Coordinates of N, CA and C in Angstrom, one line a residue:
W1 N 93.7 98.0 -29.8 CA 92.8 98.6 -30.8 C 93.1 100.1 -31.0
K2 N 93.9 100.7 -30.1 CA 94.2 102.1 -30.3 C 95.0 102.4 -31.5
Q3 N 95.9 101.5 -31.9 CA 96.8 101.7 -33.0 C 96.0 101.7 -34.3
N4 N 94.8 101.0 -34.4 CA 94.1 100.9 -35.6 C 92.8 101.6 -35.7
R5 N 92.4 102.2 -34.6 CA 91.1 102.9 -34.6 C 91.1 104.0 -35.6
G6 N 90.0 104.2 -36.2 CA 89.9 105.2 -37.2 C 90.3 104.7 -38.6
T7 N 90.8 103.5 -38.7 CA 91.1 102.9 -40.0 C 90.2 101.8 -40.3
Q8 N 90.2 101.3 -41.5 CA 89.3 100.2 -41.9 C 90.0 98.9 -41.5
E9 N 91.2 98.9 -41.1 CA 91.9 97.7 -40.8 C 91.4 97.1 -39.5
F10 N 91.2 95.8 -39.5 CA 90.8 95.0 -38.3 C 91.7 93.9 -38.2
P11 N 92.9 94.1 -37.6 CA 94.0 93.1 -37.6 C 93.6 91.8 -36.9
A12 N 94.2 90.7 -37.4 CA 93.9 89.4 -36.9 C 94.2 89.3 -35.3
A13 N 95.2 90.0 -34.8 CA 95.4 89.9 -33.4 C 94.3 90.6 -32.6
E14 N 93.7 91.6 -33.1 CA 92.6 92.3 -32.5 C 91.3 91.4 -32.5
Q15 N 91.1 90.7 -33.7 CA 90.0 89.8 -33.8 C 90.2 88.6 -32.8
E16 N 91.4 88.1 -32.7 CA 91.6 87.0 -31.8 C 91.4 87.4 -30.4
G17 N 91.8 88.6 -30.0 CA 91.5 89.1 -28.7 C 90.0 89.1 -28.3
V18 N 89.2 89.5 -29.3 CA 87.8 89.5 -29.1 C 87.3 88.1 -28.9
M19 N 87.8 87.2 -29.8 CA 87.3 85.8 -29.8 C 87.8 85.1 -28.5
A20 N 88.9 85.5 -27.9 CA 89.4 84.9 -26.7 C 88.4 85.2 -25.5
V21 N 87.9 86.5 -25.5 CA 87.0 86.9 -24.5 C 85.7 86.1 -24.6
I22 N 85.2 85.9 -25.8 CA 84.0 85.1 -26.0 C 84.2 83.7 -25.6
R23 N 85.3 83.1 -26.1 CA 85.5 81.7 -25.8 C 85.7 81.4 -24.3
E24 N 86.3 82.3 -23.6 CA 86.5 82.1 -22.1 C 85.3 82.3 -21.3
T25 N 84.3 83.1 -21.8 CA 83.1 83.4 -21.0 C 81.8 83.0 -21.6
M26 N 81.8 82.1 -22.5 CA 80.6 81.6 -23.2 C 80.6 80.1 -23.2
P27 N 79.4 79.5 -23.2 CA 79.3 78.0 -23.3 C 79.9 77.5 -24.6
S28 N 80.5 76.3 -24.6 CA 81.1 75.8 -25.7 C 80.2 75.5 -26.9
E29 N 78.9 75.3 -26.7 CA 78.0 75.0 -27.8 C 77.7 76.2 -28.6
V30 N 78.1 77.4 -28.2 CA 77.9 78.6 -29.0 C 78.9 78.7 -30.1
Q31 N 78.5 79.0 -31.3 CA 79.4 79.2 -32.5 C 79.4 80.6 -32.9
V32 N 80.6 81.2 -33.0 CA 80.7 82.6 -33.4 C 80.9 82.5 -34.9
L33 N 80.0 83.2 -35.7 CA 80.1 83.2 -37.1 C 81.0 84.4 -37.7
S34 N 81.0 85.5 -37.0 CA 81.8 86.6 -37.4 C 82.1 87.6 -36.3
V35 N 83.2 88.3 -36.4 CA 83.5 89.4 -35.6 C 83.8 90.6 -36.5
N36 N 83.1 91.6 -36.3 CA 83.2 92.8 -37.2 C 83.5 94.0 -36.4
R37 N 84.2 95.0 -37.0 CA 84.4 96.3 -36.4 C 83.5 97.3 -37.0
L38 N 82.8 98.0 -36.2 CA 81.9 99.1 -36.7 C 82.7 100.4 -36.6
E39 N 82.8 101.1 -37.7 CA 83.5 102.4 -37.7 C 82.4 103.4 -37.7
H40 N 82.4 104.2 -36.7 CA 81.4 105.3 -36.5 C 82.3 106.6 -36.2
P41 N 82.7 107.3 -37.2 CA 83.7 108.4 -37.1 C 83.3 109.4 -36.0
Q42 N 82.1 109.9 -36.0 CA 81.7 110.9 -35.0 C 81.8 110.4 -33.6
R43 N 81.3 109.2 -33.3 CA 81.4 108.6 -32.0 C 82.9 108.4 -31.6
L44 N 83.7 107.9 -32.5 CA 85.1 107.8 -32.3 C 85.8 109.1 -31.9
S45 N 85.4 110.1 -32.6 CA 85.9 111.5 -32.3 C 85.5 111.9 -30.9
N46 N 84.3 111.7 -30.6 CA 83.8 112.0 -29.2 C 84.6 111.3 -28.2
F47 N 84.8 110.0 -28.4 CA 85.5 109.1 -27.5 C 86.9 109.6 -27.3
V48 N 87.6 109.9 -28.4 CA 89.0 110.4 -28.3 C 89.1 111.7 -27.5
Q49 N 88.1 112.6 -27.7 CA 88.1 113.9 -27.0 C 87.9 113.6 -25.5
L50 N 86.9 112.7 -25.2 CA 86.7 112.3 -23.8 C 87.9 111.7 -23.1
E51 N 88.6 110.9 -23.9 CA 89.8 110.2 -23.4 C 90.8 111.3 -23.1
G52 N 91.0 112.3 -23.9 CA 91.9 113.4 -23.6 C 91.6 114.2 -22.4
R53 N 90.3 114.5 -22.3 CA 89.8 115.3 -21.1 C 90.1 114.5 -19.8
R54 N 89.8 113.3 -19.8 CA 89.9 112.5 -18.6 C 91.4 112.2 -18.3
Q55 N 92.3 112.2 -19.3 CA 93.7 112.0 -19.0 C 94.3 113.2 -18.3
D56 N 93.7 114.4 -18.7 CA 94.2 115.6 -18.1 C 93.9 115.7 -16.6
R57 N 93.0 114.9 -16.1 CA 92.5 115.0 -14.7 C 93.6 114.5 -13.7
V58 N 94.0 113.2 -13.9 CA 94.8 112.6 -12.9 C 95.8 111.6 -13.6
G59 N 95.9 111.6 -14.8 CA 96.8 110.6 -15.5 C 95.9 109.7 -16.4
P60 N 96.5 108.6 -16.9 CA 95.7 107.8 -17.8 C 94.4 107.3 -17.3
P61 N 93.3 107.5 -18.0 CA 92.0 107.0 -17.5 C 91.9 105.5 -17.6
R62 N 91.1 104.9 -16.8 CA 90.8 103.5 -16.8 C 89.9 103.2 -18.0
E63 N 90.4 102.5 -19.0 CA 89.7 102.3 -20.2 C 89.4 100.8 -20.2
Y64 N 88.1 100.4 -20.5 CA 87.7 99.0 -20.6 C 87.1 98.7 -21.9
M65 N 87.3 97.5 -22.3 CA 86.5 96.9 -23.5 C 85.5 95.9 -22.8
L66 N 84.2 96.3 -22.9 CA 83.2 95.5 -22.2 C 82.1 95.1 -23.3
L67 N 81.3 94.1 -22.9 CA 80.3 93.6 -23.8 C 78.9 94.1 -23.5
H68 N 78.1 94.2 -24.5 CA 76.7 94.7 -24.4 C 75.9 93.7 -25.2
G69 N 74.8 93.2 -24.5 CA 73.9 92.3 -25.2 C 72.6 93.0 -25.4
A70 N 72.0 92.9 -26.6 CA 70.7 93.5 -26.9 C 69.9 92.6 -27.9
P71 N 68.6 92.7 -27.8 CA 67.8 92.0 -28.8 C 68.2 92.4 -30.3
W72 N 68.0 91.5 -31.2 CA 68.4 91.7 -32.6 C 68.0 93.1 -33.1
K73 N 66.8 93.4 -33.0 CA 66.3 94.7 -33.6 C 66.9 95.9 -32.9
A74 N 67.1 95.8 -31.6 CA 67.7 96.9 -30.8 C 69.2 97.0 -31.3
A75 N 69.8 95.9 -31.6 CA 71.2 96.0 -32.0 C 71.3 96.7 -33.3
D76 N 70.4 96.6 -34.2 CA 70.4 97.3 -35.5 C 70.4 98.8 -35.2
N77 N 69.6 99.3 -34.3 CA 69.5 100.7 -33.9 C 70.8 101.1 -33.2
I78 N 71.4 100.3 -32.4 CA 72.7 100.6 -31.7 C 73.8 100.7 -32.7
L79 N 73.8 99.8 -33.7 CA 74.9 99.9 -34.7 C 74.8 101.2 -35.6
E80 N 73.6 101.6 -35.8 CA 73.4 102.8 -36.6 C 73.6 104.1 -35.8
K81 N 73.1 104.2 -34.5 CA 73.1 105.4 -33.8 C 74.0 105.4 -32.6
G82 N 74.5 104.2 -32.1 CA 75.3 104.2 -30.9 C 74.4 103.9 -29.7
L83 N 75.1 103.6 -28.6 CA 74.4 103.3 -27.4 C 73.8 104.6 -26.8
N84 N 72.6 104.4 -26.2 CA 71.9 105.6 -25.7 C 71.5 105.2 -24.2
P85 N 72.1 105.9 -23.2 CA 71.7 105.5 -21.8 C 70.3 105.8 -21.5
E86 N 69.6 106.6 -22.3 CA 68.2 106.9 -22.0 C 67.3 105.7 -22.2
Y87 N 67.7 104.7 -22.9 CA 66.9 103.5 -23.3 C 67.4 102.3 -22.6
G88 N 68.0 102.4 -21.4 CA 68.5 101.2 -20.7 C 67.3 100.3 -20.3
H89 N 67.5 99.0 -20.5 CA 66.5 98.0 -20.2 C 66.3 97.9 -18.7
L90 N 67.3 98.2 -17.9 CA 67.2 98.0 -16.5 C 67.2 99.4 -15.8
G91 N 66.7 100.4 -16.5 CA 66.8 101.8 -15.9 C 67.8 102.6 -16.7
R92 N 67.8 103.9 -16.5 CA 68.7 104.7 -17.2 C 70.2 104.2 -17.1
G93 N 70.8 104.2 -18.2 CA 72.2 103.8 -18.3 C 72.4 102.7 -19.3
T94 N 73.6 102.6 -19.8 CA 74.0 101.5 -20.7 C 74.8 100.5 -19.8
W95 N 74.3 99.3 -19.8 CA 74.8 98.2 -19.0 C 75.8 97.4 -19.8
L96 N 77.0 97.3 -19.3 CA 78.1 96.6 -19.9 C 78.8 95.6 -19.0
G97 N 79.3 94.5 -19.5 CA 79.9 93.5 -18.6 C 81.0 92.8 -19.3
Q98 N 81.7 91.9 -18.5 CA 82.8 91.2 -18.9 C 82.5 89.8 -19.3
V99 N 81.3 89.3 -19.1 CA 81.0 87.9 -19.3 C 80.1 87.8 -20.5
A100 N 80.5 87.1 -21.5 CA 79.7 87.0 -22.7 C 78.4 86.2 -22.5
E101 N 78.4 85.2 -21.7 CA 77.2 84.5 -21.4 C 76.1 85.3 -20.8
A102 N 76.5 86.2 -19.9 CA 75.5 87.1 -19.3 C 74.9 88.1 -20.3
C103 N 75.8 88.6 -21.2 CA 75.4 89.6 -22.2 C 74.5 88.8 -23.2
H104 N 74.8 87.6 -23.5 CA 74.0 86.8 -24.5 C 72.6 86.6 -23.9
S105 N 72.5 86.5 -22.6 CA 71.1 86.3 -22.0 C 70.2 87.5 -22.4
Y106 N 70.8 88.7 -22.6 CA 70.0 89.8 -23.1 C 69.7 89.8 -24.6
S107 N 70.7 89.3 -25.3 CA 70.5 89.1 -26.8 C 69.5 88.1 -27.1
S108 N 69.4 87.1 -26.2 CA 68.5 86.0 -26.5 C 67.0 86.4 -26.3
K109 N 66.8 87.5 -25.7 CA 65.4 88.0 -25.5 C 64.7 88.4 -26.8
G110 N 65.5 88.6 -27.8 CA 65.0 88.9 -29.1 C 65.9 88.4 -30.2
P111 N 65.9 87.1 -30.5 CA 66.9 86.5 -31.4 C 66.6 87.0 -32.8
G112 N 67.7 86.9 -33.6 CA 67.6 87.2 -35.0 C 67.1 86.1 -35.9
P113 N 67.4 86.1 -37.1 CA 66.9 85.2 -38.1 C 67.3 83.7 -37.7
A114 N 66.4 82.8 -38.0 CA 66.7 81.4 -37.8 C 67.7 80.9 -38.9
R115 N 68.7 80.2 -38.5 CA 69.6 79.5 -39.4 C 69.2 78.1 -39.8
S116 N 68.5 77.5 -38.8 CA 67.9 76.2 -39.0 C 66.9 76.0 -37.8
P117 N 66.1 75.0 -37.8 CA 65.1 74.9 -36.7 C 65.8 74.9 -35.4
G118 N 65.4 75.8 -34.5 CA 66.0 76.0 -33.2 C 67.4 76.6 -33.1
V119 N 67.9 77.1 -34.2 CA 69.2 77.7 -34.2 C 69.0 79.2 -34.8
H120 N 69.3 80.2 -34.0 CA 69.1 81.6 -34.4 C 70.4 82.3 -34.3
L121 N 70.4 83.5 -34.9 CA 71.6 84.4 -34.9 C 71.3 85.4 -33.7
Y122 N 72.4 85.8 -33.0 CA 72.4 86.7 -31.9 C 73.5 87.7 -32.1
R123 N 73.4 88.9 -31.5 CA 74.5 89.9 -31.6 C 74.9 90.3 -30.2
M124 N 76.2 90.5 -30.0 CA 76.7 91.1 -28.8 C 77.7 92.2 -29.3
L125 N 77.8 93.2 -28.6 CA 78.7 94.3 -29.0 C 79.8 94.5 -28.0
L126 N 81.0 94.7 -28.5 CA 82.1 95.0 -27.7 C 82.3 96.5 -27.7
V127 N 82.4 97.1 -26.5 CA 82.3 98.6 -26.4 C 83.5 99.1 -25.7
A128 N 84.2 100.1 -26.2 CA 85.3 100.8 -25.4 C 84.6 101.8 -24.6
C129 N 85.0 101.9 -23.3 CA 84.4 102.9 -22.4 C 85.4 103.3 -21.4
I130 N 85.2 104.5 -20.9 CA 86.1 105.1 -19.9 C 85.1 105.6 -18.8
P131 N 84.9 104.7 -17.8 CA 83.9 105.0 -16.7 C 84.4 106.2 -15.9
D132 N 83.5 107.0 -15.4 CA 83.8 108.2 -14.6 C 82.8 108.3 -13.5
Y133 N 83.1 108.1 -12.3 CA 82.2 108.1 -11.2 C 81.5 109.5 -11.1
R134 N 82.2 110.6 -11.5 CA 81.6 111.9 -11.4 C 80.5 112.1 -12.4
D135 N 80.4 111.3 -13.5 CA 79.4 111.4 -14.4 C 78.2 110.4 -14.1
G136 N 78.3 109.7 -12.9 CA 77.3 108.8 -12.5 C 77.5 107.4 -12.9
D137 N 78.7 107.1 -13.5 CA 79.0 105.7 -13.9 C 79.3 105.0 -12.6
E138 N 79.0 103.7 -12.6 CA 79.3 102.9 -11.4 C 79.4 101.5 -11.7
E139 N 80.4 100.8 -11.0 CA 80.5 99.4 -11.2 C 79.6 98.8 -10.2
R140 N 78.7 97.9 -10.7 CA 77.7 97.3 -9.9 C 78.1 96.0 -9.4
G141 N 79.3 95.5 -9.6 CA 79.8 94.3 -9.0 C 80.0 93.3 -10.1
F142 N 81.0 92.4 -9.9 CA 81.3 91.3 -10.8 C 81.6 91.8 -12.2
G143 N 82.2 93.0 -12.3 CA 82.6 93.5 -13.6 C 81.5 94.0 -14.5
V144 N 80.4 94.3 -13.9 CA 79.2 94.9 -14.6 C 79.2 96.4 -14.3
W145 N 79.2 97.2 -15.4 CA 79.2 98.7 -15.2 C 77.9 99.3 -15.8
R146 N 77.4 100.3 -15.1 CA 76.3 101.1 -15.7 C 77.0 102.5 -16.1
I147 N 76.9 102.8 -17.4 CA 77.5 103.9 -17.9 C 76.4 104.9 -18.3
Q148 N 76.6 106.2 -17.9 CA 75.6 107.2 -18.1 C 75.8 108.1 -19.3
D149 N 77.0 108.1 -19.8 CA 77.4 109.0 -20.9 C 77.3 108.2 -22.2
S150 N 76.8 108.7 -23.3 CA 76.8 108.0 -24.6 C 78.0 108.3 -25.5
S151 N 78.9 109.1 -25.0 CA 80.1 109.4 -25.9 C 80.8 108.1 -26.2

C-alpha cells in the first residue's frame, strides 16, 4: 500500500490482499460487498511523519495492517474524523486485531441497514499502525494491540 498511498488508485492486488485477510479469518457465510480505501490526507501526513521519526530511532519500524470493528454509527464518525483512543470501548486506546471474526463481533453490536430480513450491513476498518511501547502501545496477546496514539 505504500506505493499507492496518497493517490486515488486502489490497485486490484491491494484489494485482493485485504480480501485474503477477511476470507482467512471470517466465517464462510459472510459476504463482502465492497472494499474501499479512505483517503484522509491530514491523517496520512501525520502517519508518514510518525513513520519517519520512528525509523530514525533504530531502523525500520514494525508496521502492521490491523482490523478494527465498530458499530455502524461509530464507523461513520471514524471514517470522518479518524480513530480516537479516548473513546475506546474497552478503556482508553484503539483496539486493533488480526482476526476479522473477532472485529466483526464489535461491528455486530450496532449493525447497519437491513438488506433483507435478518441480513444487515456491517463495517470493519483496516488500519495501518506503527506500535511503540514508549507511547503506551501494547500487544495484548493473540495479535490484538491497544494503540494509544491517534496519528
